[in-house]
Short mmCIF file of C-alpha atoms in Angstrom, two decimals:
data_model
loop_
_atom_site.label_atom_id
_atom_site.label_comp_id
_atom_site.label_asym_id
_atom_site.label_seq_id
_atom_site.Cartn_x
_atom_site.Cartn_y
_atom_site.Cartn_z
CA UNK A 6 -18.45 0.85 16.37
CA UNK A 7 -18.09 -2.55 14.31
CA UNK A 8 -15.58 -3.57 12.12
CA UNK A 9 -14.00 -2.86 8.57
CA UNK A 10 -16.47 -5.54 7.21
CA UNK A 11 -19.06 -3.01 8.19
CA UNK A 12 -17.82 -0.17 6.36
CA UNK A 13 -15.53 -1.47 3.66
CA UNK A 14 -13.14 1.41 3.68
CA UNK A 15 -12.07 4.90 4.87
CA UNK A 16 -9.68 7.55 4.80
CA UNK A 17 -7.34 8.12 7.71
CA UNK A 18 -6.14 11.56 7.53
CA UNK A 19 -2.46 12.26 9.17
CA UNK A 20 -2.06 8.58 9.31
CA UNK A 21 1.99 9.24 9.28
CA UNK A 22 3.37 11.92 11.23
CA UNK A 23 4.96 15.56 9.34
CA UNK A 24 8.66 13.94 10.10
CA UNK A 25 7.25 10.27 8.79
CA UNK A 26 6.32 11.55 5.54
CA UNK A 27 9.29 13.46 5.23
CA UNK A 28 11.62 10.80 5.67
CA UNK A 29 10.05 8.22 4.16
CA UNK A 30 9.62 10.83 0.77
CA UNK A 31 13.20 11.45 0.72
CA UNK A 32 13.76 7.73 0.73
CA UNK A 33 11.58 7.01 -1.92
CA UNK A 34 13.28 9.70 -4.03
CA UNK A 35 16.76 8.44 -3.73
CA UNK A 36 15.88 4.79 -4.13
CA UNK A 37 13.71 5.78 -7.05
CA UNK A 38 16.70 7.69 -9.14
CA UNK A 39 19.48 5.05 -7.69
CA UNK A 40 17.39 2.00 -8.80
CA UNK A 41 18.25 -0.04 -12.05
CA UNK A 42 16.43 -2.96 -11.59
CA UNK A 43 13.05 -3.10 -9.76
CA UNK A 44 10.78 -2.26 -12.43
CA UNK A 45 7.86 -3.94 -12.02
CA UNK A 46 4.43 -3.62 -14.08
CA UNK A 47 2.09 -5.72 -13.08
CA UNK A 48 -1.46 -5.67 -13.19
CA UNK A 49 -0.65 -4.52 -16.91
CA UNK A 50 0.70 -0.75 -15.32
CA UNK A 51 1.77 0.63 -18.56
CA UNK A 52 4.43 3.04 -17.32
CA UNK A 53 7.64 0.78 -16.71
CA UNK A 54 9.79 3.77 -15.73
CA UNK A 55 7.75 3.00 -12.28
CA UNK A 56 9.98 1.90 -9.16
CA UNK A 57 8.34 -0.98 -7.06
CA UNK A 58 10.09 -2.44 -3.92
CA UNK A 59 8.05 -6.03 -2.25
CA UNK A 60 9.62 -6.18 0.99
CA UNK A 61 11.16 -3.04 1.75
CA UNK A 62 12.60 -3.57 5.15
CA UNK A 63 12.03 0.22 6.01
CA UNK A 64 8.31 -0.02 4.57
CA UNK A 65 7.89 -2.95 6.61
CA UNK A 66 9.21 -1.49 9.29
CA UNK A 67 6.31 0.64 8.95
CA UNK A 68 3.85 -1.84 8.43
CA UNK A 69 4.76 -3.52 11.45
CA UNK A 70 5.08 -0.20 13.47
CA UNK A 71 1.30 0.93 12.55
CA UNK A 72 0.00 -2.20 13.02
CA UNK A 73 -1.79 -1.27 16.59
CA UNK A 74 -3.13 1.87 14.42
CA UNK A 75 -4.55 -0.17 11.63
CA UNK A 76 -6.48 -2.49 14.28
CA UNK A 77 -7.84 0.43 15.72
CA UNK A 78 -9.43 1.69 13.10
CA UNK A 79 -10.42 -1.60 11.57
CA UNK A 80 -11.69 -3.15 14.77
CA UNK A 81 -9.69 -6.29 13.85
CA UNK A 82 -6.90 -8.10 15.43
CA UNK A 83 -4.66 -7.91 12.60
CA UNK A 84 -1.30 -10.71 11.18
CA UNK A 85 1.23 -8.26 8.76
CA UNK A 86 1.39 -9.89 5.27
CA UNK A 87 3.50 -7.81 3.28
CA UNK A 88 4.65 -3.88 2.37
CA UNK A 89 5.80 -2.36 -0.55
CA UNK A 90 6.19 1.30 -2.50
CA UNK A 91 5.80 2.62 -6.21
CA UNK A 92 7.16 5.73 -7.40
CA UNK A 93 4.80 6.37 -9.80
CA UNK A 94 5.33 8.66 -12.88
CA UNK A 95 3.50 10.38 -15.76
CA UNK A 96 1.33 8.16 -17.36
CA UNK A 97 1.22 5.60 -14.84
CA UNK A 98 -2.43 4.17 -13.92
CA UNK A 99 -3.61 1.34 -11.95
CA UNK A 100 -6.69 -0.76 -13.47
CA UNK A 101 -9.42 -1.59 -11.11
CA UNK A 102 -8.62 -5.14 -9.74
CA UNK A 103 -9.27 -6.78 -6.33
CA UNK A 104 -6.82 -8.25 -4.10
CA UNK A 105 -4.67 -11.56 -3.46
CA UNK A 106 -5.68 -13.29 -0.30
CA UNK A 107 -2.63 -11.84 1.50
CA UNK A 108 -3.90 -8.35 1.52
CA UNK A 109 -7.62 -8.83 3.20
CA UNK A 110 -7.24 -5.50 4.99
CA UNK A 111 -5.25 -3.27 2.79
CA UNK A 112 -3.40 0.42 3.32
CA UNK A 113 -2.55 2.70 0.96
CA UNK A 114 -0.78 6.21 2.01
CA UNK A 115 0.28 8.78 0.16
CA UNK A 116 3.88 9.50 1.03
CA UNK A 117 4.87 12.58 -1.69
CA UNK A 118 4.43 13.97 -4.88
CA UNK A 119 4.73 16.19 -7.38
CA UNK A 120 1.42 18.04 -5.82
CA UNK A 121 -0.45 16.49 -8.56
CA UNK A 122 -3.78 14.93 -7.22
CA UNK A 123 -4.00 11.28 -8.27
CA UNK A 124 -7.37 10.00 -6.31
CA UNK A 125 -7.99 6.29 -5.78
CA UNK A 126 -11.53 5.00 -6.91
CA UNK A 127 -12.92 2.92 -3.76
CA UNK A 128 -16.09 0.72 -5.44
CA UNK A 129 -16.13 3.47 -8.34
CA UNK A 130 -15.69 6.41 -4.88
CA UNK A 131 -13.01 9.19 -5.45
CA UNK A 132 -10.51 9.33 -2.46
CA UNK A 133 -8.14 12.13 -2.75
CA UNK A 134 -4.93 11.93 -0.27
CA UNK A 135 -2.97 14.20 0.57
CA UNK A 136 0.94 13.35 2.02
CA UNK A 137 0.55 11.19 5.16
CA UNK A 138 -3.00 10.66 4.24
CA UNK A 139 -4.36 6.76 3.95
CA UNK A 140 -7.09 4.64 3.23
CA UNK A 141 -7.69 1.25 4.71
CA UNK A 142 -10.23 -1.28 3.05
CA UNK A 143 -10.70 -4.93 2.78
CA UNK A 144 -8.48 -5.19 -0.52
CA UNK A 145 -10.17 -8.39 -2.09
CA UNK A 146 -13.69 -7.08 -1.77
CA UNK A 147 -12.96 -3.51 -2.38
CA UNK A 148 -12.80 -2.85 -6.28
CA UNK A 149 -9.94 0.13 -6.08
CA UNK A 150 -7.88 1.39 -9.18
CA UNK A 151 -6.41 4.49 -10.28
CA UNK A 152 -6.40 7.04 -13.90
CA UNK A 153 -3.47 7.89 -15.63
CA UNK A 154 -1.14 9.58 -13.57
CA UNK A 155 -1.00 13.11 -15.15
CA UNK A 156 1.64 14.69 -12.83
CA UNK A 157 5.27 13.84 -12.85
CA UNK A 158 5.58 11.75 -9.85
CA UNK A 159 3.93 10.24 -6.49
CA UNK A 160 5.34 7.79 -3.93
CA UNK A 161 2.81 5.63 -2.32
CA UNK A 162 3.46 2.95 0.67
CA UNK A 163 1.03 -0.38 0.77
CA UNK A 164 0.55 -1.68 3.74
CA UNK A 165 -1.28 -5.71 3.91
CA UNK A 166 -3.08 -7.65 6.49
CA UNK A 167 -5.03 -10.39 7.11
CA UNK A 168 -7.77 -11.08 9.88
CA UNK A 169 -6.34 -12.94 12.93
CA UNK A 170 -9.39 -15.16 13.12
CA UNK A 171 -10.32 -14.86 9.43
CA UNK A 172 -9.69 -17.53 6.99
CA UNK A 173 -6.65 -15.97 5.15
CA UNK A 174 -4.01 -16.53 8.52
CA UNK A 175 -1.65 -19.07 6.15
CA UNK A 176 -0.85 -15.68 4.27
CA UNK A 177 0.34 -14.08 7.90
CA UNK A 178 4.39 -12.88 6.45
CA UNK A 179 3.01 -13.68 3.32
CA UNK A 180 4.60 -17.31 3.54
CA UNK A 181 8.53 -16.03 4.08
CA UNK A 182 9.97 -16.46 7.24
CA UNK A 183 10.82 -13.01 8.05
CA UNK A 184 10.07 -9.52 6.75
CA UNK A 185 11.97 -7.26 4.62
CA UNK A 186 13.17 -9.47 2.59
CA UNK A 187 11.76 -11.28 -0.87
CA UNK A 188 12.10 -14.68 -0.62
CA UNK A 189 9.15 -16.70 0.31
CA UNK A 190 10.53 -19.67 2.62
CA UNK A 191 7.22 -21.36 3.74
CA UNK A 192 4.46 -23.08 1.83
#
């Protein structure tokens, strides 16, 4: 079968259960109209009405749950770096970009929307997904970026590893002591 390195990427359809998406939706929607402070635009997003949570402890929760399921389908023993989720909203794009070192094998899933398609370009590849849908690649080889956002909103979950035996392990929590929390404690 090989590995990831093989391949590069590929879309996992129904990686999150019908009840997984729904709960994890509905708490992206109430954290997304309660929040008033974790606007984040990096990677020069232009839309700053976009929520962003690093270190969700219920997104890591995931992360660390689907672990086993990401190895699978990579073929890699796998270290969890770091989760997070965007609500994203109109206008909202995501310019093509690699990866930081923490996020060698990288998962994005579509957890709601609007019903707007949004794909994500994989290495200038279209990949439409559709709630509970993902796509697993090696993030810092992968080119991967996104339009602007035309609908009004979609939640997405991103998921980070690193290899076990690769040459990225000092990024394995991504240097904090424990998940679900922001504070990196280690150097």
């Amino acid at each position: 079968m090989g590995t990831i390195r093989d391949f590069k990427y590929k879309k996992i359809k129904k990686f999150l259960t019908k009840k997984e998406v729904e709960l994890l939706t509905i708490y992206s929607i109430i954290k997304h109209r309660a929040n008033s402070d974790s606007f984040d635009t990096p990677l020069g997003l232009s839309n700053n009405l976009d929520t962003m949570y690093y270190g969700d402890a219920v997104m890591e929760s995931v992360m660390l749950g689907k672990q086993n399921v990401i190895e699978k389908e990579t073929g890699l023993k796998l270290l969890p770096t770091y989760a997070f989720w965007r609500m994203y909203t109109y206008a909202a794009n995501l310019p093509k970009h690699r990866d930081r070192s923490a996020c060698e094998i990288s998962v994005t899933v579509m957890l709601g929307s609007d019903g707007t398609e949004w794909p994500i370009s994989m290495n200038g590849v279209k990949v439409n997904l559709k709630p509970g849908d993902a796509v697993v690649y090696l993030g810092c080889e992968v080119k991967h970026g996104r339009e602007d956002f035309k609908g009004d909103w979609q939640s997405q979950l991103f998921m980070h590893y690193v290899d076990k035996n690769g040459k990225y392990t000092e990024w394995e929590g991504d240097k904090r002591s424990i998940y679900g929390t922001t504070k990196r404690t280690r150097k």
